[in-house]
Amino acid sequence: MPLITDQGICIRQWDWSETSQTVSIFARETGVIRAIAKGSKRENSRFSGGIEVMTRAEVIANIKSTEGLTLLTAWDLQETFPAARASLSAFYAGMSMLELIHHGLHEHDPHPPLFEALLAALRTLGVPDAAASGVLTLLWTVLTETGHQPEIQRDVVTTAALAPARAYTFNSRLGGLTKDQSTAVAGTFRVRTETVEVLRAVAAGSLVQAVEPAAIHRATRLLTLYFQEVFSCELAAMQQWLGEPTPTGAANEPRRSVP
């Protein structure tokens, strides 16, 4: 069994016994690790007194070559994100970030840029506008890193460059925007031009906090719907953070003229 030392962020945690835990950790160079931490809740253990979600540590683990839980042998706590416990909004924002990793990645599939993006996003918690941008940026990064980056420059139906328009249609089955205004097909959503501009700013790495919060909310909601379609999951924490139900197949915009 190879022994690895890596930086990791805990994205899930369950009690295994009175003294042990099972955990899901997103490690920078190793990817998602599902592990058992025996004796982690004992005093003076090598696990900093237990492992909590939304914390970063140096981890040491024995990676099994066969299926089964990895054995976590040490968890040296290095960073917590206390702002996530200061308000319900910050808590749901942080948990939304973790569930994107949980649903978007397979085990032992490393994505160092995504690890850095998650860490940067968690550090925005406590500043509402920055946290909103952090969630949206991480959502875009997960889709990009996993090969599901939506097409926002060219029409996914005609393949031509998208001409300026007042509104577009996002087709989640085709993975991008089209000028076709029909939203009668399942998985299609009406999208405002302002929402598209926010997505293009995220893609270019130029999203600024001055962007209207409502536009960031709409862009996040659209990508959430797309993410749920791609990964066949429900993002429960994201729905709570957005403040409204976003079941797979719901519309991003009302099916009417966009102001």
PDB file of C-alpha atoms in Angstrom:
ATOM      1  CA  MET A   1       0.000   0.000   0.000  1.00  0.00           C
ATOM      2  CA  PRO A   2       1.629   3.310  -1.063  1.00  0.00           C
ATOM      3  CA  LEU A   3       1.920   5.907   1.688  1.00  0.00           C
ATOM      4  CA  ILE A   4       1.019   9.428   0.583  1.00  0.00           C
ATOM      5  CA  THR A   5       1.389  12.831   2.218  1.00  0.00           C
ATOM      6  CA  ASP A   6      -0.832  15.505   0.740  1.00  0.00           C
ATOM      7  CA  GLN A   7      -2.874  18.621   1.425  1.00  0.00           C
ATOM      8  CA  GLY A   8      -6.549  17.778   1.898  1.00  0.00           C
ATOM      9  CA  ILE A   9      -9.925  19.411   2.547  1.00  0.00           C
ATOM     10  CA  CYS A  10     -12.586  17.353   4.302  1.00  0.00           C
ATOM     11  CA  ILE A  11     -15.796  17.351   2.249  1.00  0.00           C
ATOM     12  CA  ARG A  12     -17.756  14.646   4.122  1.00  0.00           C
ATOM     13  CA  GLN A  13     -17.522  13.053   7.582  1.00  0.00           C
ATOM     14  CA  TRP A  14     -19.414  10.272   9.368  1.00  0.00           C
ATOM     15  CA  ASP A  15     -18.960   8.740  12.815  1.00  0.00           C
ATOM     16  CA  TRP A  16     -17.726   5.150  12.501  1.00  0.00           C
ATOM     17  CA  SER A  17     -17.640   4.375  16.217  1.00  0.00           C
ATOM     18  CA  GLU A  18     -17.200   6.243  19.487  1.00  0.00           C
ATOM     19  CA  THR A  19     -13.554   6.870  18.633  1.00  0.00           C
ATOM     20  CA  SER A  20     -13.291   6.552  14.831  1.00  0.00           C
ATOM     21  CA  GLN A  21     -14.607   8.324  11.735  1.00  0.00           C
ATOM     22  CA  THR A  22     -15.030   7.684   8.047  1.00  0.00           C
ATOM     23  CA  VAL A  23     -14.254  10.681   5.874  1.00  0.00           C
ATOM     24  CA  SER A  24     -14.200  11.899   2.295  1.00  0.00           C
ATOM     25  CA  ILE A  25     -11.215  14.146   1.625  1.00  0.00           C
ATOM     26  CA  PHE A  26     -10.354  16.104  -1.506  1.00  0.00           C
ATOM     27  CA  ALA A  27      -6.552  15.952  -1.672  1.00  0.00           C
ATOM     28  CA  ARG A  28      -4.559  18.228  -3.949  1.00  0.00           C
ATOM     29  CA  GLU A  29      -2.336  15.642  -5.636  1.00  0.00           C
ATOM     30  CA  THR A  30      -4.402  12.499  -4.971  1.00  0.00           C
ATOM     31  CA  GLY A  31      -7.999  13.511  -5.652  1.00  0.00           C
ATOM     32  CA  VAL A  32     -10.966  12.396  -3.578  1.00  0.00           C
ATOM     33  CA  ILE A  33     -10.066   9.850  -0.897  1.00  0.00           C
ATOM     34  CA  ARG A  34     -12.671   7.912   1.061  1.00  0.00           C
ATOM     35  CA  ALA A  35     -10.981   6.763   4.218  1.00  0.00           C
ATOM     36  CA  ILE A  36     -11.338   5.450   7.743  1.00  0.00           C
ATOM     37  CA  ALA A  37      -9.604   7.356  10.534  1.00  0.00           C
ATOM     38  CA  LYS A  38      -9.264   4.874  13.374  1.00  0.00           C
ATOM     39  CA  GLY A  39      -9.049   6.483  16.801  1.00  0.00           C
ATOM     40  CA  SER A  40      -9.442   9.965  15.320  1.00  0.00           C
ATOM     41  CA  LYS A  41     -11.655  11.207  18.170  1.00  0.00           C
ATOM     42  CA  ARG A  42      -9.352  10.053  20.955  1.00  0.00           C
ATOM     43  CA  GLU A  43      -7.437  12.663  22.900  1.00  0.00           C
ATOM     44  CA  ASN A  44      -3.801  13.042  21.876  1.00  0.00           C
ATOM     45  CA  SER A  45      -4.419  11.204  18.591  1.00  0.00           C
ATOM     46  CA  ARG A  46      -2.698  12.080  15.300  1.00  0.00           C
ATOM     47  CA  PHE A  47      -5.930  13.633  14.009  1.00  0.00           C
ATOM     48  CA  SER A  48      -6.026  17.037  15.737  1.00  0.00           C
ATOM     49  CA  GLY A  49      -8.849  15.879  18.004  1.00  0.00           C
ATOM     50  CA  GLY A  50     -11.171  14.741  15.228  1.00  0.00           C
ATOM     51  CA  ILE A  51     -11.851  15.646  11.615  1.00  0.00           C
ATOM     52  CA  GLU A  52     -14.501  18.193  10.640  1.00  0.00           C
ATOM     53  CA  VAL A  53     -15.895  19.117   7.249  1.00  0.00           C
ATOM     54  CA  MET A  54     -14.693  22.349   5.691  1.00  0.00           C
ATOM     55  CA  THR A  55     -11.205  22.155   7.228  1.00  0.00           C
ATOM     56  CA  ARG A  56      -7.781  21.849   5.569  1.00  0.00           C
ATOM     57  CA  ALA A  57      -4.939  19.693   6.829  1.00  0.00           C
ATOM     58  CA  GLU A  58      -1.839  17.798   5.861  1.00  0.00           C
ATOM     59  CA  VAL A  59      -2.914  14.181   5.518  1.00  0.00           C
ATOM     60  CA  ILE A  60      -0.976  10.932   5.578  1.00  0.00           C
ATOM     61  CA  ALA A  61      -2.754   7.872   4.210  1.00  0.00           C
ATOM     62  CA  ASN A  62      -2.188   4.350   2.959  1.00  0.00           C
ATOM     63  CA  ILE A  63      -3.878   4.096  -0.448  1.00  0.00           C
ATOM     64  CA  LYS A  64      -5.249   0.628  -1.130  1.00  0.00           C
ATOM     65  CA  SER A  65      -4.635  -0.933  -4.536  1.00  0.00           C
ATOM     66  CA  THR A  66      -8.020  -2.662  -4.323  1.00  0.00           C
ATOM     67  CA  GLU A  67     -11.515  -1.368  -3.629  1.00  0.00           C
ATOM     68  CA  GLY A  68     -12.260  -0.343  -0.082  1.00  0.00           C
ATOM     69  CA  LEU A  69     -11.618   2.472   2.332  1.00  0.00           C
ATOM     70  CA  THR A  70      -8.186   4.067   2.486  1.00  0.00           C
ATOM     71  CA  LEU A  71      -6.533   4.037   5.913  1.00  0.00           C
ATOM     72  CA  LEU A  72      -5.947   7.584   7.106  1.00  0.00           C
ATOM     73  CA  THR A  73      -3.037   7.612   9.532  1.00  0.00           C
ATOM     74  CA  ALA A  74      -2.626  11.348  10.299  1.00  0.00           C
ATOM     75  CA  TRP A  75      -4.554  14.627   9.968  1.00  0.00           C
ATOM     76  CA  ASP A  76      -2.511  17.701  10.868  1.00  0.00           C
ATOM     77  CA  LEU A  77      -5.030  20.552  10.959  1.00  0.00           C
ATOM     78  CA  GLN A  78      -3.739  23.684   9.207  1.00  0.00           C
ATOM     79  CA  GLU A  79      -6.740  25.854   8.360  1.00  0.00           C
ATOM     80  CA  THR A  80     -10.359  26.270   9.402  1.00  0.00           C
ATOM     81  CA  PHE A  81     -12.949  28.594   7.893  1.00  0.00           C
ATOM     82  CA  PRO A  82     -14.725  30.103  10.925  1.00  0.00           C
ATOM     83  CA  ALA A  83     -16.823  32.464   8.801  1.00  0.00           C
ATOM     84  CA  ALA A  84     -18.804  29.413   7.649  1.00  0.00           C
ATOM     85  CA  ARG A  85     -20.108  29.034  11.222  1.00  0.00           C
ATOM     86  CA  ALA A  86     -20.920  32.719  11.651  1.00  0.00           C
ATOM     87  CA  SER A  87     -24.060  32.828   9.504  1.00  0.00           C
ATOM     88  CA  LEU A  88     -26.475  30.436   7.863  1.00  0.00           C
ATOM     89  CA  SER A  89     -25.814  31.982   4.452  1.00  0.00           C
ATOM     90  CA  ALA A  90     -22.047  31.454   4.754  1.00  0.00           C
ATOM     91  CA  PHE A  91     -22.588  27.897   5.989  1.00  0.00           C
ATOM     92  CA  TYR A  92     -24.756  26.985   2.988  1.00  0.00           C
ATOM     93  CA  ALA A  93     -22.294  28.690   0.638  1.00  0.00           C
ATOM     94  CA  GLY A  94     -19.461  26.585   2.051  1.00  0.00           C
ATOM     95  CA  MET A  95     -21.467  23.361   1.970  1.00  0.00           C
ATOM     96  CA  SER A  96     -22.465  24.159  -1.637  1.00  0.00           C
ATOM     97  CA  MET A  97     -18.776  24.288  -2.539  1.00  0.00           C
ATOM     98  CA  LEU A  98     -18.120  20.917  -0.912  1.00  0.00           C
ATOM     99  CA  GLU A  99     -21.057  19.176  -2.587  1.00  0.00           C
ATOM    100  CA  LEU A 100     -19.830  20.313  -6.009  1.00  0.00           C
ATOM    101  CA  ILE A 101     -16.632  18.361  -5.384  1.00  0.00           C
ATOM    102  CA  HIS A 102     -18.530  15.424  -3.872  1.00  0.00           C
ATOM    103  CA  HIS A 103     -20.810  14.991  -6.892  1.00  0.00           C
ATOM    104  CA  GLY A 104     -18.407  16.140  -9.605  1.00  0.00           C
ATOM    105  CA  LEU A 105     -15.300  14.019  -9.032  1.00  0.00           C
ATOM    106  CA  HIS A 106     -14.431  10.324  -9.004  1.00  0.00           C
ATOM    107  CA  GLU A 107     -12.096   8.865  -6.416  1.00  0.00           C
ATOM    108  CA  HIS A 108      -8.338   9.177  -6.967  1.00  0.00           C
ATOM    109  CA  ASP A 109      -8.782  11.608  -9.877  1.00  0.00           C
ATOM    110  CA  PRO A 110      -6.470  14.528  -8.997  1.00  0.00           C
ATOM    111  CA  HIS A 111      -7.280  18.080 -10.060  1.00  0.00           C
ATOM    112  CA  PRO A 112      -4.744  20.450  -8.431  1.00  0.00           C
ATOM    113  CA  PRO A 113      -6.235  23.591 -10.066  1.00  0.00           C
ATOM    114  CA  LEU A 114      -9.648  22.603  -8.724  1.00  0.00           C
ATOM    115  CA  PHE A 115      -8.207  22.087  -5.239  1.00  0.00           C
ATOM    116  CA  GLU A 116      -6.758  25.607  -5.373  1.00  0.00           C
ATOM    117  CA  ALA A 117     -10.091  26.956  -6.635  1.00  0.00           C
ATOM    118  CA  LEU A 118     -11.955  25.303  -3.750  1.00  0.00           C
ATOM    119  CA  LEU A 119      -9.471  26.683  -1.226  1.00  0.00           C
ATOM    120  CA  ALA A 120      -9.771  30.187  -2.691  1.00  0.00           C
ATOM    121  CA  ALA A 121     -13.581  29.948  -2.651  1.00  0.00           C
ATOM    122  CA  LEU A 122     -13.702  28.815   0.989  1.00  0.00           C
ATOM    123  CA  ARG A 123     -11.552  31.806   1.942  1.00  0.00           C
ATOM    124  CA  THR A 124     -14.248  34.168   0.599  1.00  0.00           C
ATOM    125  CA  LEU A 125     -16.834  32.990   3.143  1.00  0.00           C
ATOM    126  CA  GLY A 126     -18.039  35.750   5.437  1.00  0.00           C
ATOM    127  CA  VAL A 127     -18.045  38.393   2.701  1.00  0.00           C
ATOM    128  CA  PRO A 128     -21.455  37.950   0.978  1.00  0.00           C
ATOM    129  CA  ASP A 129     -20.601  39.408  -2.440  1.00  0.00           C
ATOM    130  CA  ALA A 130     -17.202  37.695  -2.530  1.00  0.00           C
ATOM    131  CA  ALA A 131     -18.740  34.379  -1.433  1.00  0.00           C
ATOM    132  CA  ALA A 132     -21.330  34.581  -4.209  1.00  0.00           C
ATOM    133  CA  SER A 133     -18.581  35.103  -6.761  1.00  0.00           C
ATOM    134  CA  GLY A 134     -16.588  32.298  -5.144  1.00  0.00           C
ATOM    135  CA  VAL A 135     -19.447  29.794  -5.465  1.00  0.00           C
ATOM    136  CA  LEU A 136     -20.061  30.731  -9.100  1.00  0.00           C
ATOM    137  CA  THR A 137     -16.355  30.585  -9.994  1.00  0.00           C
ATOM    138  CA  LEU A 138     -15.961  27.180  -8.344  1.00  0.00           C
ATOM    139  CA  LEU A 139     -19.064  25.870 -10.102  1.00  0.00           C
ATOM    140  CA  TRP A 140     -17.621  26.928 -13.458  1.00  0.00           C
ATOM    141  CA  THR A 141     -14.226  25.425 -12.562  1.00  0.00           C
ATOM    142  CA  VAL A 142     -15.716  22.036 -11.632  1.00  0.00           C
ATOM    143  CA  LEU A 143     -17.598  21.874 -14.935  1.00  0.00           C
ATOM    144  CA  THR A 144     -14.476  22.898 -16.859  1.00  0.00           C
ATOM    145  CA  GLU A 145     -12.094  20.529 -15.044  1.00  0.00           C
ATOM    146  CA  THR A 146     -14.437  17.574 -15.600  1.00  0.00           C
ATOM    147  CA  GLY A 147     -14.866  18.267 -19.324  1.00  0.00           C
ATOM    148  CA  HIS A 148     -18.375  19.745 -19.143  1.00  0.00           C
ATOM    149  CA  GLN A 149     -17.622  23.413 -19.750  1.00  0.00           C
ATOM    150  CA  PRO A 150     -20.740  24.920 -21.326  1.00  0.00           C
ATOM    151  CA  GLU A 151     -20.450  26.583 -24.720  1.00  0.00           C
ATOM    152  CA  ILE A 152     -21.171  30.297 -24.278  1.00  0.00           C
ATOM    153  CA  GLN A 153     -19.490  31.790 -27.366  1.00  0.00           C
ATOM    154  CA  ARG A 154     -20.979  29.756 -30.222  1.00  0.00           C
ATOM    155  CA  ASP A 155     -24.492  28.554 -31.010  1.00  0.00           C
ATOM    156  CA  VAL A 156     -24.688  24.875 -30.013  1.00  0.00           C
ATOM    157  CA  VAL A 157     -27.289  24.246 -32.721  1.00  0.00           C
ATOM    158  CA  THR A 158     -25.730  26.017 -35.716  1.00  0.00           C
ATOM    159  CA  THR A 159     -22.070  26.185 -34.436  1.00  0.00           C
ATOM    160  CA  ALA A 160     -21.955  29.821 -35.616  1.00  0.00           C
ATOM    161  CA  ALA A 161     -20.657  32.570 -33.353  1.00  0.00           C
ATOM    162  CA  LEU A 162     -23.444  33.921 -31.161  1.00  0.00           C
ATOM    163  CA  ALA A 163     -24.584  37.311 -32.369  1.00  0.00           C
ATOM    164  CA  PRO A 164     -25.684  39.923 -29.809  1.00  0.00           C
ATOM    165  CA  ALA A 165     -29.258  39.335 -28.657  1.00  0.00           C
ATOM    166  CA  ARG A 166     -31.586  40.407 -25.885  1.00  0.00           C
ATOM    167  CA  ALA A 167     -31.926  36.823 -24.659  1.00  0.00           C
ATOM    168  CA  TYR A 168     -30.732  33.333 -25.488  1.00  0.00           C
ATOM    169  CA  THR A 169     -31.768  29.774 -24.746  1.00  0.00           C
ATOM    170  CA  PHE A 170     -29.517  27.438 -22.797  1.00  0.00           C
ATOM    171  CA  ASN A 171     -29.833  23.822 -23.932  1.00  0.00           C
ATOM    172  CA  SER A 172     -28.473  21.576 -21.176  1.00  0.00           C
ATOM    173  CA  ARG A 173     -28.618  18.474 -23.384  1.00  0.00           C
ATOM    174  CA  LEU A 174     -26.384  20.127 -25.985  1.00  0.00           C
ATOM    175  CA  GLY A 175     -24.320  21.882 -23.339  1.00  0.00           C
ATOM    176  CA  GLY A 176     -24.610  25.534 -24.248  1.00  0.00           C
ATOM    177  CA  LEU A 177     -26.367  28.547 -25.691  1.00  0.00           C
ATOM    178  CA  THR A 178     -28.429  28.989 -28.823  1.00  0.00           C
ATOM    179  CA  LYS A 179     -30.402  31.880 -30.314  1.00  0.00           C
ATOM    180  CA  ASP A 180     -33.339  29.519 -30.800  1.00  0.00           C
ATOM    181  CA  GLN A 181     -35.929  31.025 -28.442  1.00  0.00           C
ATOM    182  CA  SER A 182     -37.950  27.836 -27.960  1.00  0.00           C
ATOM    183  CA  THR A 183     -38.024  26.573 -24.354  1.00  0.00           C
ATOM    184  CA  ALA A 184     -40.598  23.859 -24.980  1.00  0.00           C
ATOM    185  CA  VAL A 185     -37.964  21.097 -24.938  1.00  0.00           C
ATOM    186  CA  ALA A 186     -37.023  19.603 -21.561  1.00  0.00           C
ATOM    187  CA  GLY A 187     -33.710  20.902 -20.291  1.00  0.00           C
ATOM    188  CA  THR A 188     -33.896  24.289 -22.039  1.00  0.00           C
ATOM    189  CA  PHE A 189     -33.939  27.598 -20.171  1.00  0.00           C
ATOM    190  CA  ARG A 190     -34.404  31.229 -21.193  1.00  0.00           C
ATOM    191  CA  VAL A 191     -31.282  33.253 -20.331  1.00  0.00           C
ATOM    192  CA  ARG A 192     -30.783  37.009 -20.224  1.00  0.00           C
ATOM    193  CA  THR A 193     -27.871  38.674 -21.982  1.00  0.00           C
ATOM    194  CA  GLU A 194     -26.645  39.971 -18.599  1.00  0.00           C
ATOM    195  CA  THR A 195     -26.407  36.381 -17.351  1.00  0.00           C
ATOM    196  CA  VAL A 196     -24.334  35.386 -20.368  1.00  0.00           C
ATOM    197  CA  GLU A 197     -22.006  38.337 -19.805  1.00  0.00           C
ATOM    198  CA  VAL A 198     -21.417  37.185 -16.212  1.00  0.00           C
ATOM    199  CA  LEU A 199     -20.591  33.666 -17.412  1.00  0.00           C
ATOM    200  CA  ARG A 200     -18.142  35.033 -19.964  1.00  0.00           C
ATOM    201  CA  ALA A 201     -16.461  37.100 -17.258  1.00  0.00           C
ATOM    202  CA  VAL A 202     -16.104  33.975 -15.095  1.00  0.00           C
ATOM    203  CA  ALA A 203     -14.655  32.029 -18.017  1.00  0.00           C
ATOM    204  CA  ALA A 204     -12.126  34.812 -18.651  1.00  0.00           C
ATOM    205  CA  GLY A 205     -11.194  35.042 -14.972  1.00  0.00           C
ATOM    206  CA  SER A 206     -12.344  38.655 -14.866  1.00  0.00           C
ATOM    207  CA  LEU A 207     -15.431  38.477 -12.657  1.00  0.00           C
ATOM    208  CA  VAL A 208     -15.420  41.433 -10.257  1.00  0.00           C
ATOM    209  CA  GLN A 209     -17.449  42.024  -7.110  1.00  0.00           C
ATOM    210  CA  ALA A 210     -19.036  45.085  -8.699  1.00  0.00           C
ATOM    211  CA  VAL A 211     -21.251  42.824 -10.813  1.00  0.00           C
ATOM    212  CA  GLU A 212     -24.919  43.089  -9.822  1.00  0.00           C
ATOM    213  CA  PRO A 213     -25.656  40.369  -7.209  1.00  0.00           C
ATOM    214  CA  ALA A 214     -28.867  39.406  -8.996  1.00  0.00           C
ATOM    215  CA  ALA A 215     -26.894  38.648 -12.175  1.00  0.00           C
ATOM    216  CA  ILE A 216     -24.477  36.412 -10.250  1.00  0.00           C
ATOM    217  CA  HIS A 217     -27.465  34.662  -8.658  1.00  0.00           C
ATOM    218  CA  ARG A 218     -29.037  33.991 -12.073  1.00  0.00           C
ATOM    219  CA  ALA A 219     -25.746  32.695 -13.499  1.00  0.00           C
ATOM    220  CA  THR A 220     -25.247  30.420 -10.483  1.00  0.00           C
ATOM    221  CA  ARG A 221     -28.774  29.094 -10.774  1.00  0.00           C
ATOM    222  CA  LEU A 222     -28.331  28.340 -14.470  1.00  0.00           C
ATOM    223  CA  LEU A 223     -25.056  26.457 -13.927  1.00  0.00           C
ATOM    224  CA  THR A 224     -26.621  24.608 -10.983  1.00  0.00           C
ATOM    225  CA  LEU A 225     -29.401  23.327 -13.225  1.00  0.00           C
ATOM    226  CA  TYR A 226     -26.840  22.305 -15.822  1.00  0.00           C
ATOM    227  CA  PHE A 227     -24.628  20.607 -13.214  1.00  0.00           C
ATOM    228  CA  GLN A 228     -27.594  18.607 -11.912  1.00  0.00           C
ATOM    229  CA  GLU A 229     -28.436  17.539 -15.450  1.00  0.00           C
ATOM    230  CA  VAL A 230     -24.853  16.501 -16.220  1.00  0.00           C
ATOM    231  CA  PHE A 231     -24.187  14.605 -12.994  1.00  0.00           C
ATOM    232  CA  SER A 232     -27.741  13.337 -12.358  1.00  0.00           C
ATOM    233  CA  CYS A 233     -27.831  14.680  -8.816  1.00  0.00           C
ATOM    234  CA  GLU A 234     -29.568  17.218  -6.618  1.00  0.00           C
ATOM    235  CA  LEU A 235     -27.468  19.949  -5.012  1.00  0.00           C
ATOM    236  CA  ALA A 236     -29.357  20.266  -1.733  1.00  0.00           C
ATOM    237  CA  ALA A 237     -27.043  22.772  -0.050  1.00  0.00           C
ATOM    238  CA  MET A 238     -26.908  24.887  -3.218  1.00  0.00           C
ATOM    239  CA  GLN A 239     -30.691  25.012  -3.315  1.00  0.00           C
ATOM    240  CA  GLN A 240     -30.741  26.234   0.272  1.00  0.00           C
ATOM    241  CA  TRP A 241     -28.068  28.823  -0.458  1.00  0.00           C
ATOM    242  CA  LEU A 242     -29.867  30.118  -3.538  1.00  0.00           C
ATOM    243  CA  GLY A 243     -32.975  30.451  -1.397  1.00  0.00           C
ATOM    244  CA  GLU A 244     -35.276  28.626  -3.760  1.00  0.00           C
ATOM    245  CA  PRO A 245     -35.858  25.089  -5.022  1.00  0.00           C
ATOM    246  CA  THR A 246     -33.895  24.302  -8.199  1.00  0.00           C
ATOM    247  CA  PRO A 247     -35.012  20.801  -9.199  1.00  0.00           C
ATOM    248  CA  THR A 248     -33.524  19.319 -12.359  1.00  0.00           C
ATOM    249  CA  GLY A 249     -35.558  20.528 -15.331  1.00  0.00           C
ATOM    250  CA  ALA A 250     -36.771  23.790 -13.766  1.00  0.00           C
ATOM    251  CA  ALA A 251     -36.435  26.969 -15.797  1.00  0.00           C
ATOM    252  CA  ASN A 252     -33.626  29.444 -15.256  1.00  0.00           C
ATOM    253  CA  GLU A 253     -35.808  32.330 -16.314  1.00  0.00           C
ATOM    254  CA  PRO A 254     -39.583  32.790 -16.533  1.00  0.00           C
ATOM    255  CA  ARG A 255     -40.828  31.717 -19.950  1.00  0.00           C
ATOM    256  CA  ARG A 256     -41.830  35.207 -21.050  1.00  0.00           C
ATOM    257  CA  SER A 257     -40.201  38.270 -22.546  1.00  0.00           C
ATOM    258  CA  VAL A 258     -36.986  39.101 -20.724  1.00  0.00           C
ATOM    259  CA  PRO A 259     -36.812  42.733 -19.558  1.00  0.00           C
TER     260      PRO A 259
END
